[in-house]
Structures are given as C-alpha cells and as structure tokens.
Amino acid sequence: MANTSGAVNNEPYMEKELLLPYTHISRIKNKQLRVKLPLAFNEFYKLPDELANKIVDLVDMLHNGTLLIDDIQDNTLIRRGVPAAHSVYGIPLTLNTALHVIVLMVTRLLELGNPMAIKVFCEEFLEVIRGQGIEVYWRDNFICPTEEQYDKMNKQKTGHMYLLSVRLMQLFSNNKTDYSDLVLNMGLYYQLRDDYCNLVHQEALEEWTTRDEKKAEIFCEDLSEGKFSLPIIHAAGTSDGEAVLRILFYLDQFLLHEQT
C-alpha cells in the first residue's frame, strides 16, 4: 500500500508532483535580466555574494510562481518555447502550485532571520498584484489607459518586483540610501522596452527562447492577448486612433470566439 501519510527523506508527501507546473517553466532559462539587474545593486550594498544571490533567487522564485497565474489570466499558450504550464497540467493544479510556490518563498524568506523582511514583502508584492489587476481590468473591459496611467501601472507590476529584491538586500546592508525611484524607473524602462521588442524585435525579449521550432508561436503576443501596450496606447492617440482600437476590439472578439 502506498504511503500517503507523511514525508520521505524530510520532503513532504508528493512535493515534487505538486510543484511540477513550477519546475516545468523554471527549468527553461530566459535572459535572467530580472536576476542580473537587482544583483547590480550589490555594488552599493556590499553584501556577501551568497546572501545577495539567495535574496535575488527567492524573488525570482516568486516571479516564476506568479507567471503561472499570469499565463492563465492571459490565456498564454507558450512560455519560454514550451507549452504553458496550465496547458500541460491543467488550471486547478497550476493555480495551486502558484500559491504553493509563493508560500514556500515566504517560508524561506523568514529563514533569513530579519523580522522586517515580511513587511517589505507585503508592501512590495501587494503593489505587484495591484498593477497586474489593473492591467487585466483594462483588457477585460476594453479600457485604453493614458500613457501616464500605463506608466504608473508598469511601475507597480514590474518596478515593485525589482524593488522587492533591492529592499530585501538593503535590510542586510549599512547603506540606507533610498533607491526606490531609480528602481521603479528601471522597471518601467524594462517593460516599455519589452513592449517594443514584442512587436518588432522578439529576440531581445526577456522570455525569448532558444528553441527555434517555437519562435513563431510567440510572435506579437501582446496583440493576441489583447493588451494595451505602449505602442497601442500611442497609436490610439493619433488621428487614426479610433480605427486602431476598432481593429484591436474585433481581434479580441475573434480570438475569444476561437478559444470557446
């Protein structure tokens, strides 16, 4: 009879199986910009490399966990050149895995031994969630934001994930300089660059894969997902803006019909 009651080798029962959607995407490496940029701040903080890498790796773990949810929200079919996790393991398990990974990350964050770490986590991750929610609301209700609103949303969604790494590193440093504005603007630049590359230079995308057979399947994902990226928002403000929005609306309706 199978053992269903406890841990094996100190690992909880079926832990590997429960984390399969996470390992599915985390084993495929991207360009690691989300790791390299925060680590650059250790030039200021002077933490031991082991500690700095551990903090940044924990936030990268969190980011990969949230990608599982993002791909469901956006109906993404391909992630890093392989089928998105929910299309392989199903939506219920993938959602559960995302929550599993987030709590695992928090548990390991506590092991760093700084009581302020959880406060920083809650403050920054809540902004990430708010930014993601705003983008989803705009898309689902077909609301085209202003460029200023879009910039603010990206600072929330992307900038605060960077800022989480940087603030956690700062907790263990004697350098208490506030780099928040710099980090948030770096996050904004990262996202605006990603918007541009998604349309004209996919090879430069953070999530671009080296798997040649899958490259065509992630072409102009922002359009197929109905997102209001910066090029769309800018085009909507031109004299042809009404036509641009009409095309995007009918594209959304067509893709919705195809999915159902």
CSV table of C-alpha atoms in Angstrom, one decimal:
chain,number,residue,atom,x,y,z
A,1,MET,CA,0.0,0.0,0.0
A,2,ALA,CA,1.3,3.4,-0.9
A,3,ASN,CA,2.5,5.7,1.9
A,4,THR,CA,0.1,8.7,1.9
A,5,SER,CA,0.7,10.0,5.4
A,6,GLY,CA,4.0,11.7,5.6
A,7,ALA,CA,7.4,12.8,4.4
A,8,VAL,CA,10.0,10.8,2.6
A,9,ASN,CA,13.6,11.9,3.2
A,10,ASN,CA,12.2,15.1,5.0
A,11,GLU,CA,10.3,16.1,1.9
A,12,PRO,CA,6.5,16.4,2.2
A,13,TYR,CA,4.5,13.8,0.5
A,14,MET,CA,4.1,14.3,-3.2
A,15,GLU,CA,6.0,17.6,-3.1
A,16,LYS,CA,7.7,17.1,-6.4
A,17,GLU,CA,4.4,16.3,-8.1
A,18,LEU,CA,2.7,19.3,-6.6
A,19,LEU,CA,5.4,21.6,-7.9
A,20,LEU,CA,5.5,20.1,-11.4
A,21,PRO,CA,3.9,23.2,-13.1
A,22,TYR,CA,6.6,25.4,-11.4
A,23,THR,CA,9.5,23.1,-12.4
A,24,HIS,CA,8.1,23.0,-15.9
A,25,ILE,CA,8.8,26.6,-16.6
A,26,SER,CA,11.7,27.3,-14.2
A,27,ARG,CA,13.9,24.7,-15.9
A,28,ILE,CA,13.8,26.7,-19.1
A,29,LYS,CA,16.1,29.7,-18.7
A,30,ASN,CA,15.4,33.1,-20.0
A,31,LYS,CA,17.9,36.0,-20.3
A,32,GLN,CA,17.9,36.4,-16.5
A,33,LEU,CA,17.6,40.2,-16.6
A,34,ARG,CA,15.3,40.0,-13.5
A,35,VAL,CA,18.2,38.5,-11.6
A,36,LYS,CA,21.1,40.5,-13.1
A,37,LEU,CA,19.6,44.0,-12.6
A,38,PRO,CA,18.8,43.6,-8.8
A,39,LEU,CA,22.2,42.0,-8.3
A,40,ALA,CA,23.9,45.1,-9.7
A,41,PHE,CA,22.7,47.0,-6.6
A,42,ASN,CA,25.0,44.9,-4.5
A,43,GLU,CA,27.8,47.2,-5.7
A,44,PHE,CA,26.1,49.7,-3.3
A,45,TYR,CA,25.1,47.2,-0.5
A,46,LYS,CA,28.3,45.1,-0.3
A,47,LEU,CA,26.5,42.0,0.9
A,48,PRO,CA,28.3,38.6,0.8
A,49,ASP,CA,27.6,37.1,-2.6
A,50,GLU,CA,25.9,34.1,-1.1
A,51,LEU,CA,23.3,36.3,0.7
A,52,ALA,CA,22.7,38.6,-2.2
A,53,ASN,CA,22.2,35.7,-4.6
A,54,LYS,CA,19.9,33.9,-2.2
A,55,ILE,CA,17.7,37.0,-1.9
A,56,VAL,CA,17.5,37.6,-5.6
A,57,ASP,CA,16.9,33.9,-6.3
A,58,LEU,CA,14.0,33.9,-3.8
A,59,VAL,CA,12.4,36.8,-5.6
A,60,ASP,CA,13.0,35.1,-8.9
A,61,MET,CA,11.2,32.1,-7.5
A,62,LEU,CA,8.3,34.3,-6.6
A,63,HIS,CA,8.3,35.8,-10.1
A,64,ASN,CA,8.2,32.4,-11.7
A,65,GLY,CA,5.3,31.4,-9.4
A,66,THR,CA,3.3,34.4,-10.4
A,67,LEU,CA,4.0,33.7,-14.1
A,68,LEU,CA,1.8,30.5,-13.7
A,69,ILE,CA,-1.1,32.8,-12.8
A,70,ASP,CA,-0.3,35.4,-15.4
A,71,ASP,CA,-0.3,32.8,-18.2
A,72,ILE,CA,-3.8,31.6,-17.1
A,73,GLN,CA,-5.0,35.2,-16.9
A,74,ASP,CA,-3.6,36.0,-20.4
A,75,ASN,CA,-4.5,32.6,-21.9
A,76,THR,CA,-0.8,32.3,-22.9
A,77,LEU,CA,-0.2,29.1,-24.8
A,78,ILE,CA,3.6,29.2,-25.0
A,79,ARG,CA,6.1,30.2,-22.3
A,80,ARG,CA,9.8,30.2,-23.0
A,81,GLY,CA,9.3,27.9,-26.0
A,82,VAL,CA,7.4,25.2,-24.3
A,83,PRO,CA,3.6,24.8,-23.7
A,84,ALA,CA,2.4,27.0,-20.8
A,85,ALA,CA,2.2,25.0,-17.5
A,86,HIS,CA,-1.6,25.2,-17.3
A,87,SER,CA,-2.0,23.7,-20.8
A,88,VAL,CA,0.1,20.7,-19.6
A,89,TYR,CA,-1.0,20.2,-16.0
A,90,GLY,CA,-4.4,21.9,-16.0
A,91,ILE,CA,-5.6,25.1,-14.4
A,92,PRO,CA,-6.5,23.7,-11.0
A,93,LEU,CA,-3.1,22.2,-10.2
A,94,THR,CA,-1.3,25.1,-11.8
A,95,LEU,CA,-3.1,27.7,-9.6
A,96,ASN,CA,-2.5,25.5,-6.5
A,97,THR,CA,1.2,25.3,-7.5
A,98,ALA,CA,1.5,29.1,-7.8
A,99,LEU,CA,0.1,29.6,-4.3
A,100,HIS,CA,2.4,26.8,-3.1
A,101,VAL,CA,5.5,28.5,-4.5
A,102,ILE,CA,4.5,31.9,-3.1
A,103,VAL,CA,4.2,30.4,0.4
A,104,LEU,CA,7.4,28.5,0.0
A,105,MET,CA,9.2,31.7,-0.9
A,106,VAL,CA,7.8,33.4,2.2
A,107,THR,CA,8.9,30.5,4.4
A,108,ARG,CA,12.4,30.7,3.0
A,109,LEU,CA,12.4,34.5,3.4
A,110,LEU,CA,11.7,34.0,7.1
A,111,GLU,CA,14.8,31.8,7.4
A,112,LEU,CA,16.9,34.9,6.5
A,113,GLY,CA,16.3,36.0,10.1
A,114,ASN,CA,15.3,39.6,9.6
A,115,PRO,CA,11.8,40.4,11.0
A,116,MET,CA,11.4,43.3,8.6
A,117,ALA,CA,11.6,41.0,5.6
A,118,ILE,CA,7.9,40.1,5.7
A,119,LYS,CA,6.8,43.7,6.0
A,120,VAL,CA,8.9,44.6,2.9
A,121,PHE,CA,7.5,41.5,1.1
A,122,CYS,CA,3.9,42.5,1.8
A,123,GLU,CA,4.3,46.1,0.8
A,124,GLU,CA,6.0,45.4,-2.5
A,125,PHE,CA,4.2,42.3,-3.6
A,126,LEU,CA,0.8,44.0,-2.9
A,127,GLU,CA,1.8,46.7,-5.4
A,128,VAL,CA,2.7,44.0,-8.0
A,129,ILE,CA,-0.7,42.4,-7.5
A,130,ARG,CA,-2.5,45.7,-7.9
A,131,GLY,CA,-0.6,46.5,-11.1
A,132,GLN,CA,-1.4,43.1,-12.6
A,133,GLY,CA,-5.1,43.6,-11.6
A,134,ILE,CA,-5.3,47.0,-13.2
A,135,GLU,CA,-3.9,45.7,-16.5
A,136,VAL,CA,-6.3,42.7,-16.5
A,137,TYR,CA,-9.2,45.1,-15.7
A,138,TRP,CA,-8.3,47.4,-18.6
A,139,ARG,CA,-8.1,44.5,-21.0
A,140,ASP,CA,-11.2,42.7,-19.9
A,141,ASN,CA,-13.3,45.9,-20.0
A,142,PHE,CA,-11.6,47.3,-23.1
A,143,ILE,CA,-10.4,50.5,-21.4
A,144,CYS,CA,-7.5,52.2,-23.1
A,145,PRO,CA,-5.4,54.0,-20.5
A,146,THR,CA,-3.4,57.1,-20.9
A,147,GLU,CA,0.3,56.8,-21.2
A,148,GLU,CA,0.7,58.3,-17.7
A,149,GLN,CA,-1.7,55.7,-16.3
A,150,TYR,CA,0.1,53.0,-18.2
A,151,ASP,CA,3.5,54.1,-16.8
A,152,LYS,CA,2.1,54.1,-13.2
A,153,MET,CA,0.7,50.6,-13.7
A,154,ASN,CA,4.0,49.2,-15.0
A,155,LYS,CA,5.9,50.7,-12.1
A,156,GLN,CA,3.5,48.8,-9.9
A,157,LYS,CA,3.5,45.5,-11.8
A,158,THR,CA,7.2,45.3,-12.8
A,159,GLY,CA,9.0,48.0,-10.9
A,160,HIS,CA,7.9,46.8,-7.5
A,161,MET,CA,9.0,43.2,-8.2
A,162,TYR,CA,12.5,44.7,-8.7
A,163,LEU,CA,12.1,46.9,-5.7
A,164,LEU,CA,11.3,43.9,-3.6
A,165,SER,CA,14.8,42.4,-4.3
A,166,VAL,CA,16.5,45.7,-3.7
A,167,ARG,CA,14.8,46.5,-0.4
A,168,LEU,CA,15.4,43.0,0.9
A,169,MET,CA,19.1,43.3,0.1
A,170,GLN,CA,19.1,46.7,1.8
A,171,LEU,CA,17.8,45.2,5.1
A,172,PHE,CA,21.2,43.5,5.5
A,173,SER,CA,23.3,46.4,4.5
A,174,ASN,CA,24.6,49.5,6.2
A,175,ASN,CA,23.8,51.5,3.1
A,176,LYS,CA,20.3,53.0,3.7
A,177,THR,CA,20.1,55.3,0.6
A,178,ASP,CA,16.7,55.3,-0.9
A,179,TYR,CA,17.0,53.9,-4.5
A,180,SER,CA,13.2,53.5,-4.9
A,181,ASP,CA,12.7,56.0,-7.8
A,182,LEU,CA,15.7,54.6,-9.7
A,183,VAL,CA,14.5,51.0,-9.3
A,184,LEU,CA,10.9,51.8,-10.3
A,185,ASN,CA,12.1,53.7,-13.4
A,186,MET,CA,14.3,50.8,-14.3
A,187,GLY,CA,11.2,48.5,-14.1
A,188,LEU,CA,9.3,50.9,-16.2
A,189,TYR,CA,12.1,51.1,-18.8
A,190,TYR,CA,12.3,47.3,-18.8
A,191,GLN,CA,8.5,47.0,-19.5
A,192,LEU,CA,8.5,49.7,-22.2
A,193,ARG,CA,11.4,48.0,-23.9
A,194,ASP,CA,9.6,44.7,-23.7
A,195,ASP,CA,6.5,46.3,-25.3
A,196,TYR,CA,8.6,47.5,-28.3
A,197,CYS,CA,10.5,44.2,-28.7
A,198,ASN,CA,7.3,42.2,-28.6
A,199,LEU,CA,6.3,43.8,-31.9
A,200,VAL,CA,9.5,44.3,-33.8
A,201,HIS,CA,12.4,42.5,-32.2
A,202,GLN,CA,11.3,39.4,-30.4
A,203,GLU,CA,14.8,38.0,-30.0
A,204,ALA,CA,15.5,40.7,-27.4
A,205,LEU,CA,12.6,39.8,-25.2
A,206,GLU,CA,13.3,38.6,-21.6
A,207,GLU,CA,11.2,35.5,-22.2
A,208,TRP,CA,12.6,34.8,-25.7
A,209,THR,CA,13.5,31.2,-26.2
A,210,THR,CA,16.4,29.5,-28.0
A,211,ARG,CA,14.1,26.8,-29.2
A,212,ASP,CA,13.8,27.6,-32.9
A,213,GLU,CA,10.7,25.5,-33.6
A,214,LYS,CA,8.6,27.5,-31.1
A,215,LYS,CA,9.6,31.0,-32.0
A,216,ALA,CA,6.8,31.7,-34.4
A,217,GLU,CA,4.3,30.8,-31.7
A,218,ILE,CA,5.1,33.8,-29.5
A,219,PHE,CA,5.0,36.4,-32.3
A,220,CYS,CA,3.4,39.6,-31.1
A,221,GLU,CA,1.8,38.0,-28.1
A,222,ASP,CA,0.7,41.4,-26.7
A,223,LEU,CA,-1.7,41.8,-29.6
A,224,SER,CA,-3.1,38.3,-29.4
A,225,GLU,CA,-3.6,38.7,-25.7
A,226,GLY,CA,-5.5,41.9,-26.2
A,227,LYS,CA,-3.2,44.0,-24.0
A,228,PHE,CA,-2.9,47.8,-24.2
A,229,SER,CA,0.8,48.0,-24.6
A,230,LEU,CA,2.5,51.4,-25.1
A,231,PRO,CA,2.6,51.2,-28.9
A,232,ILE,CA,-1.2,50.6,-29.0
A,233,ILE,CA,-1.9,53.4,-26.5
A,234,HIS,CA,0.3,55.8,-28.5
A,235,ALA,CA,-1.4,54.8,-31.8
A,236,ALA,CA,-4.8,55.2,-30.1
A,237,GLY,CA,-3.9,58.8,-29.5
A,238,THR,CA,-3.3,59.6,-33.2
A,239,SER,CA,-5.7,60.7,-35.8
A,240,ASP,CA,-6.2,57.0,-36.7
A,241,GLY,CA,-6.7,56.0,-33.1
A,242,GLU,CA,-10.4,55.1,-33.5
A,243,ALA,CA,-9.5,52.6,-36.3
A,244,VAL,CA,-6.7,51.1,-34.3
A,245,LEU,CA,-9.0,50.5,-31.3
A,246,ARG,CA,-11.7,49.1,-33.6
A,247,ILE,CA,-9.2,46.6,-35.1
A,248,LEU,CA,-8.0,45.6,-31.6
A,249,PHE,CA,-11.5,45.1,-30.4
A,250,TYR,CA,-12.5,42.9,-33.3
A,251,LEU,CA,-9.3,40.9,-32.9
A,252,ASP,CA,-10.1,40.3,-29.2
A,253,GLN,CA,-13.6,39.2,-30.2
A,254,PHE,CA,-12.3,36.8,-32.9
A,255,LEU,CA,-9.7,35.3,-30.5
A,256,LEU,CA,-12.3,34.9,-27.8
A,257,HIS,CA,-14.6,33.1,-30.2
A,258,GLU,CA,-11.7,30.8,-31.3
A,259,GLN,CA,-11.0,29.9,-27.7
A,260,THR,CA,-14.6,28.9,-27.0
